[in-house]
C-alpha cells in the first residue's frame, strides 16, 4: 500500500463503501470493529493526505454507527437551528469579500461551511463533556485563502477590524504549522 498511491485510493473507496453499507451487517461486533478500525486507520490516513471530504464522510459514518443516539441529537440540532445555513454562508462570503475588496485585497477566495455532525460532537465531548450545543461557537465557519503569508495576516486584520475576535480562540498555524504542514490562521 505504501509503495503505490493508487492502492490507497482503492482501499479508501472500498472503506467508504463499507461504511455506507455497514448498518445492514447482521453482526454488531463486526460493525463496531470495522467502524473503530476506520476511525483509527482510515480517518488519519485521509487527514494526512489532505483528503478532507473523505475524512469528514468517514468520521460521520463511523459516528452514526458507534453513537447513533448522539448522532441523531446533533443532526436534529443542525436541522432545527441551521435550516437557512446556505443563506447565512452566502451573506457571510459576500460581506467578507466586500471588506477585503474595500481594503485593497483582490487575490483571495472565500468559502463557508457548516461544521460536520461528528466534529460538533467531538468538540463538545473533548472540551465540555456535554452535548450542550450552545458551547459550539463555530458551527458556521468561513475560510479565506490568500496568495501570500502577509496577505493572510492582512485579511485577518481586516476581518478583526470589523468583527470582535475571540482572543482565546485564535490559532496561528502559519507561525507554528500542524504536523501535516497545514498552515492557517
Short mmCIF file of C-alpha atoms in Angstrom, two decimals:
data_model
loop_
_atom_site.label_atom_id
_atom_site.label_comp_id
_atom_site.label_asym_id
_atom_site.label_seq_id
_atom_site.Cartn_x
_atom_site.Cartn_y
_atom_site.Cartn_z
CA UNK A 1 0.00 0.00 0.00
CA UNK A 2 2.83 2.41 0.85
CA UNK A 3 4.56 1.85 -2.49
CA UNK A 4 1.67 2.74 -4.78
CA UNK A 5 -0.68 5.62 -4.01
CA UNK A 6 -3.36 4.08 -6.25
CA UNK A 7 -3.71 1.21 -3.80
CA UNK A 8 -4.52 3.69 -1.03
CA UNK A 9 -7.30 5.23 -3.11
CA UNK A 10 -8.78 1.82 -3.90
CA UNK A 11 -8.68 0.92 -0.18
CA UNK A 12 -10.31 4.24 0.72
CA UNK A 13 -13.05 3.74 -1.87
CA UNK A 14 -13.68 0.25 -0.53
CA UNK A 15 -13.82 1.52 3.05
CA UNK A 16 -16.23 4.30 2.10
CA UNK A 17 -18.49 1.70 0.53
CA UNK A 18 -18.17 -0.47 3.65
CA UNK A 19 -19.27 2.45 5.83
CA UNK A 20 -22.25 3.10 3.53
CA UNK A 21 -23.48 -0.48 3.86
CA UNK A 22 -22.29 -1.32 7.37
CA UNK A 23 -25.63 -0.59 9.03
CA UNK A 24 -27.07 -3.62 7.19
CA UNK A 25 -24.46 -6.03 8.58
CA UNK A 26 -26.08 -8.58 10.91
CA UNK A 27 -23.19 -8.88 13.40
CA UNK A 28 -22.98 -5.94 15.79
CA UNK A 29 -19.42 -6.76 16.94
CA UNK A 30 -18.16 -6.75 13.33
CA UNK A 31 -19.86 -3.38 12.68
CA UNK A 32 -18.12 -1.93 15.73
CA UNK A 33 -14.76 -3.46 14.78
CA UNK A 34 -14.91 -2.05 11.24
CA UNK A 35 -16.07 1.35 12.49
CA UNK A 36 -13.27 1.56 15.05
CA UNK A 37 -10.67 0.43 12.51
CA UNK A 38 -11.95 3.11 10.15
CA UNK A 39 -11.52 5.78 12.81
CA UNK A 40 -8.05 4.56 13.83
CA UNK A 41 -6.58 3.86 10.37
CA UNK A 42 -8.54 5.38 7.50
CA UNK A 43 -9.58 8.72 9.01
CA UNK A 44 -5.97 9.62 9.99
CA UNK A 45 -4.82 8.48 6.55
CA UNK A 46 -7.30 10.84 4.89
CA UNK A 47 -6.18 13.62 7.23
CA UNK A 48 -2.50 13.00 6.43
CA UNK A 49 -3.22 13.04 2.68
CA UNK A 50 -5.35 16.19 2.90
CA UNK A 51 -8.49 14.36 1.76
CA UNK A 52 -10.82 16.47 3.88
CA UNK A 53 -14.10 15.40 2.26
CA UNK A 54 -13.23 11.70 2.60
CA UNK A 55 -12.20 12.26 6.22
CA UNK A 56 -15.47 14.00 7.08
CA UNK A 57 -17.51 11.33 5.29
CA UNK A 58 -15.81 8.51 7.17
CA UNK A 59 -15.99 10.32 10.53
CA UNK A 60 -19.72 10.93 10.18
CA UNK A 61 -20.36 7.37 9.01
CA UNK A 62 -18.48 5.92 11.97
CA UNK A 63 -20.16 8.38 14.35
CA UNK A 64 -23.58 7.20 13.16
CA UNK A 65 -22.62 3.57 13.82
CA UNK A 66 -20.80 3.94 17.16
CA UNK A 67 -23.01 6.63 18.73
CA UNK A 68 -26.39 6.53 16.96
CA UNK A 69 -28.30 8.43 19.67
CA UNK A 70 -25.76 11.25 19.85
CA UNK A 71 -25.59 11.35 16.06
CA UNK A 72 -29.36 11.80 15.91
CA UNK A 73 -29.23 14.58 18.52
CA UNK A 74 -26.55 16.52 16.63
CA UNK A 75 -28.29 16.11 13.27
CA UNK A 76 -31.60 17.19 14.82
CA UNK A 77 -29.89 20.28 16.30
CA UNK A 78 -28.36 21.19 12.93
CA UNK A 79 -31.64 20.72 11.05
CA UNK A 80 -33.56 22.76 13.63
CA UNK A 81 -31.05 25.56 14.18
CA UNK A 82 -29.33 25.86 10.79
CA UNK A 83 -32.06 25.31 8.20
CA UNK A 84 -31.02 28.54 6.45
CA UNK A 85 -27.28 27.92 6.74
CA UNK A 86 -26.67 28.33 2.99
CA UNK A 87 -28.27 31.76 3.08
CA UNK A 88 -26.07 32.85 6.00
CA UNK A 89 -22.98 31.39 4.40
CA UNK A 90 -23.62 33.29 1.16
CA UNK A 91 -24.24 36.53 3.09
CA UNK A 92 -21.05 36.00 5.06
CA UNK A 93 -19.00 35.34 1.94
CA UNK A 94 -20.33 38.49 0.31
CA UNK A 95 -19.71 40.61 3.43
CA UNK A 96 -16.16 39.35 3.96
CA UNK A 97 -15.44 39.72 0.24
CA UNK A 98 -16.58 43.35 0.33
CA UNK A 99 -14.44 44.09 3.39
CA UNK A 100 -11.35 42.60 1.75
CA UNK A 101 -12.01 44.35 -1.57
CA UNK A 102 -12.53 47.69 0.22
CA UNK A 103 -9.18 47.12 1.98
CA UNK A 104 -7.46 46.76 -1.40
CA UNK A 105 -7.16 42.98 -1.44
CA UNK A 106 -8.13 41.37 -4.71
CA UNK A 107 -6.44 37.94 -4.78
CA UNK A 108 -8.25 35.61 -2.42
CA UNK A 109 -11.02 33.04 -2.30
CA UNK A 110 -13.68 32.64 0.36
CA UNK A 111 -15.82 29.66 1.22
CA UNK A 112 -18.08 28.78 4.09
CA UNK A 113 -19.32 25.59 5.64
CA UNK A 114 -21.38 24.11 8.41
CA UNK A 115 -19.33 22.06 10.86
CA UNK A 116 -19.96 18.33 10.43
CA UNK A 117 -22.01 16.40 12.99
CA UNK A 118 -19.00 14.38 14.15
CA UNK A 119 -16.84 17.48 14.59
CA UNK A 120 -19.52 19.15 16.71
CA UNK A 121 -19.83 16.02 18.85
CA UNK A 122 -16.06 15.61 19.14
CA UNK A 123 -15.58 19.22 20.25
CA UNK A 124 -18.36 19.03 22.82
CA UNK A 125 -17.12 15.75 24.29
CA UNK A 126 -13.41 16.63 24.39
CA UNK A 127 -13.79 20.17 25.70
CA UNK A 128 -17.01 20.17 27.68
CA UNK A 129 -18.08 16.53 28.25
CA UNK A 130 -21.66 17.54 27.39
CA UNK A 131 -23.99 17.82 24.42
CA UNK A 132 -24.81 21.45 25.26
CA UNK A 133 -24.86 22.84 21.72
CA UNK A 134 -24.62 26.45 22.94
CA UNK A 135 -20.93 25.79 23.69
CA UNK A 136 -20.02 25.41 19.99
CA UNK A 137 -19.34 28.87 18.61
CA UNK A 138 -18.11 27.83 15.16
CA UNK A 139 -20.96 25.79 13.70
CA UNK A 140 -20.72 28.02 10.63
CA UNK A 141 -17.17 28.86 9.59
CA UNK A 142 -15.54 30.79 6.77
CA UNK A 143 -12.18 30.23 5.11
CA UNK A 144 -10.28 32.94 3.29
CA UNK A 145 -7.40 31.67 1.16
CA UNK A 146 -4.85 34.31 0.21
CA UNK A 147 -1.82 34.17 -2.08
CA UNK A 148 0.89 35.09 0.41
CA UNK A 149 1.57 34.91 4.14
CA UNK A 150 1.41 38.73 4.51
CA UNK A 151 -1.96 38.65 2.73
CA UNK A 152 -3.20 36.09 5.28
CA UNK A 153 -2.27 38.33 8.18
CA UNK A 154 -3.68 41.37 6.36
CA UNK A 155 -7.00 39.58 5.78
CA UNK A 156 -7.14 38.60 9.44
CA UNK A 157 -6.53 42.23 10.42
CA UNK A 158 -9.29 43.46 8.11
CA UNK A 159 -11.74 40.90 9.48
CA UNK A 160 -10.80 41.67 13.10
CA UNK A 161 -11.30 45.38 12.50
CA UNK A 162 -14.98 44.63 11.74
CA UNK A 163 -15.68 41.64 13.99
CA UNK A 164 -14.53 41.22 17.58
CA UNK A 165 -12.02 38.39 17.79
CA UNK A 166 -12.30 35.74 20.46
CA UNK A 167 -8.77 36.09 21.79
CA UNK A 168 -8.50 32.62 23.34
CA UNK A 169 -9.71 31.01 20.10
CA UNK A 170 -7.07 32.39 17.69
CA UNK A 171 -4.62 29.77 16.45
CA UNK A 172 -1.65 30.72 14.28
CA UNK A 173 -0.75 27.64 12.26
CA UNK A 174 1.38 29.75 9.92
CA UNK A 175 3.91 30.55 12.64
CA UNK A 176 3.53 27.03 14.07
CA UNK A 177 2.25 24.64 11.32
CA UNK A 178 0.31 21.49 12.13
CA UNK A 179 2.07 18.11 11.92
CA UNK A 180 0.90 17.65 8.31
CA UNK A 181 2.29 21.10 7.34
CA UNK A 182 -1.21 22.61 7.13
CA UNK A 183 -0.92 26.34 7.64
CA UNK A 184 -3.73 28.69 8.59
CA UNK A 185 -4.81 31.42 10.93
#
